Coordinates of C-alpha atoms in Angstrom, one line a residue:
X1 CA 134.0 205.0 84.1
X2 CA 137.5 206.4 84.6
X3 CA 138.3 205.3 81.0
X4 CA 135.8 207.6 79.4
X5 CA 136.9 210.5 81.9
X6 CA 140.2 210.6 80.4
X7 CA 139.3 209.7 76.8
X8 CA 137.0 212.8 77.2
X9 CA 139.7 215.1 78.6
X10 CA 142.2 214.3 76.0
X11 CA 139.7 214.5 73.3
X12 CA 139.6 218.3 73.5
X13 CA 142.6 220.3 72.4
X14 CA 144.6 222.0 75.3
X15 CA 143.4 225.5 73.2
X16 CA 139.8 224.6 73.6
X17 CA 140.3 224.0 77.4
X18 CA 142.3 227.4 77.6
X19 CA 139.4 229.4 75.7
X20 CA 136.8 228.0 77.7
X21 CA 138.4 229.2 80.7
X22 CA 138.6 232.3 79.2
X23 CA 135.1 232.6 78.4
X24 CA 134.3 231.1 82.1
X25 CA 136.1 233.8 83.1
X26 CA 134.4 236.7 81.4
X27 CA 130.8 235.3 81.0
X28 CA 130.8 234.4 84.9
X29 CA 132.0 237.6 86.0
X30 CA 129.7 239.7 83.6
X31 CA 126.9 237.7 85.0
X32 CA 128.1 238.6 88.6
X33 CA 128.3 242.3 87.8
X34 CA 125.0 242.7 86.1
X35 CA 123.3 240.4 89.4
X36 CA 124.9 242.8 91.9
X37 CA 124.0 246.0 89.7
X38 CA 120.4 244.6 89.3
X39 CA 120.0 244.0 93.4
X40 CA 121.9 247.3 94.2
X41 CA 120.2 249.3 91.8
X42 CA 116.6 248.3 92.4
X43 CA 116.8 249.5 96.3
X44 CA 118.7 252.6 95.1
X45 CA 115.8 253.4 93.2
X46 CA 113.2 252.4 95.5
X47 CA 114.9 254.0 98.4
X48 CA 115.6 257.2 96.2
X49 CA 111.8 257.8 96.5
X50 CA 111.5 258.1 100.1
X51 CA 115.1 260.1 100.2
X52 CA 116.6 261.4 97.0
X53 CA 119.8 262.2 98.5
X54 CA 120.9 258.4 98.3
X55 CA 120.8 258.3 94.5
X56 CA 124.4 259.9 94.0
X57 CA 125.9 258.8 97.1
X58 CA 125.5 255.0 96.6
X59 CA 126.7 255.0 93.3
X60 CA 130.0 253.3 94.5
X61 CA 127.9 250.0 95.4
X62 CA 127.2 250.1 91.2
X63 CA 131.3 250.8 90.5
X64 CA 131.9 247.8 92.6
X65 CA 129.9 245.7 90.9
X66 CA 131.4 246.9 87.7
X67 CA 134.7 246.3 88.9
X68 CA 133.9 242.6 89.2
X69 CA 133.3 242.4 85.5
X70 CA 136.9 244.4 85.1
X71 CA 138.5 241.1 86.9
X72 CA 137.0 238.8 84.9
X73 CA 138.4 240.5 81.5
X74 CA 141.9 241.1 83.4
X75 CA 142.4 237.2 83.6
X76 CA 141.1 236.8 80.4
X77 CA 144.0 238.9 79.0
X78 CA 146.6 237.2 80.8
X79 CA 145.2 234.1 79.9
X80 CA 144.7 235.1 75.9
X81 CA 148.7 236.4 76.2
X82 CA 149.8 232.8 77.6
X83 CA 148.2 230.9 74.4
X84 CA 151.4 229.7 71.9
X85 CA 151.1 227.6 68.9
X86 CA 152.2 224.1 69.5
X87 CA 152.7 220.8 67.2
X88 CA 149.6 219.2 67.5
X89 CA 150.9 216.2 65.3
X90 CA 153.3 215.4 68.0
X91 CA 153.1 211.9 69.9
X92 CA 155.7 212.7 72.4
X93 CA 154.0 212.2 75.7
X94 CA 155.9 214.5 77.7
X95 CA 155.3 217.2 75.1
X96 CA 151.4 216.5 75.0
X97 CA 151.5 216.3 79.0
X98 CA 152.9 219.6 79.2
X99 CA 150.6 221.2 76.6
X100 CA 147.1 219.6 78.2
X101 CA 148.7 220.7 81.5
X102 CA 148.7 224.2 80.4
X103 CA 145.2 224.0 78.8
X104 CA 143.8 222.6 82.3
X105 CA 145.5 225.1 84.3
X106 CA 144.2 228.1 82.1
X107 CA 140.7 226.4 82.1
X108 CA 140.6 226.3 86.1
X109 CA 142.3 229.6 86.5
X110 CA 139.5 230.9 84.0
X111 CA 137.0 228.7 86.1
X112 CA 138.0 230.2 89.3
X113 CA 138.3 233.4 88.5
X114 CA 134.5 233.5 86.9
X115 CA 133.0 231.8 89.7
X116 CA 134.7 233.9 92.7
X117 CA 133.6 237.2 91.0
X118 CA 130.0 235.9 90.2
X119 CA 129.8 235.4 94.0
X120 CA 131.5 238.6 94.7
X121 CA 129.0 240.3 92.3
X122 CA 126.2 238.7 94.3
X123 CA 127.6 239.7 97.6
X124 CA 128.6 243.3 96.5
X125 CA 124.6 243.7 95.3
X126 CA 123.1 242.4 98.4
X127 CA 125.8 244.4 100.8
X128 CA 125.1 247.5 98.5
X129 CA 121.2 247.1 98.6
X130 CA 121.5 246.8 102.3
X131 CA 123.7 250.3 102.4
X132 CA 121.1 251.9 100.0
X133 CA 118.3 251.1 102.3
X134 CA 120.0 251.8 105.5
X135 CA 121.5 255.1 104.4
X136 CA 117.9 256.1 103.3
X137 CA 116.7 255.4 107.1
X138 CA 120.2 256.7 109.0
X139 CA 123.0 258.6 107.2
X140 CA 125.4 257.6 109.5
X141 CA 125.3 254.1 108.9
X142 CA 126.6 254.2 105.2
X143 CA 130.3 254.5 105.9
X144 CA 129.9 251.4 108.3
X145 CA 128.1 249.4 105.6
X146 CA 130.5 250.8 102.7
X147 CA 133.5 249.4 104.9
X148 CA 131.6 245.5 105.0
X149 CA 131.0 246.3 101.2
X150 CA 134.7 246.5 100.5
X151 CA 135.4 243.3 102.3
X152 CA 133.0 241.7 99.9
X153 CA 134.3 243.2 96.9
X154 CA 137.9 242.0 98.0
X155 CA 136.5 238.6 97.1
X156 CA 136.9 239.1 93.0
X157 CA 140.3 240.4 93.9
X158 CA 141.5 237.3 95.9
X159 CA 140.1 235.3 92.8
X160 CA 142.0 237.0 90.3
X161 CA 145.4 236.6 92.2
X162 CA 144.8 233.1 92.6
X163 CA 143.8 232.8 88.7
X164 CA 147.3 234.4 87.9
X165 CA 148.9 232.2 90.4
X166 CA 147.4 229.3 88.7
X167 CA 148.3 230.2 85.1
X168 CA 152.1 231.8 85.9
X169 CA 153.8 228.0 86.1
X170 CA 152.4 226.7 82.9
X171 CA 152.5 227.6 79.2
X172 CA 152.2 225.7 76.0
X173 CA 155.5 224.5 74.8
X174 CA 156.4 225.4 71.4
X175 CA 157.3 222.5 68.8
X176 CA 160.9 220.9 69.0

């Protein structure tokens, strides 16, 4: 079983792993942002029927959800700037190890950022929905719930920081 796993991990190019990380970062982040916007937006529209004043004030929740997608794009740009050409015909084990490690690190960074932003978008959407409905009932609750929403949106920022830390140590080695 371990042999098949090792064979699978080395059968794909390190470029493929890095590009899968870029795709994971963007796709999961956009899905998280969309999910959060949908969750918050339905509550804003629903609560806005009873209390129209909440429609403009609660757009801050939508902006927090959009920031989640931007975090995924940021890490995708960081990872894509680290992609360099290397010699694919080399048989030197150290050279191959360095390049595969860089590809795996970039994949891991993209997956870390993508999944943290997916959950961040869900979190911000749920809290934003609660903020909109609480604001419709009692306007003094808006700022209190907004503070909780800010802490929820920090999950995505922490994911970006961890993703950058994962990729700064590794890079493709040029042909020697």
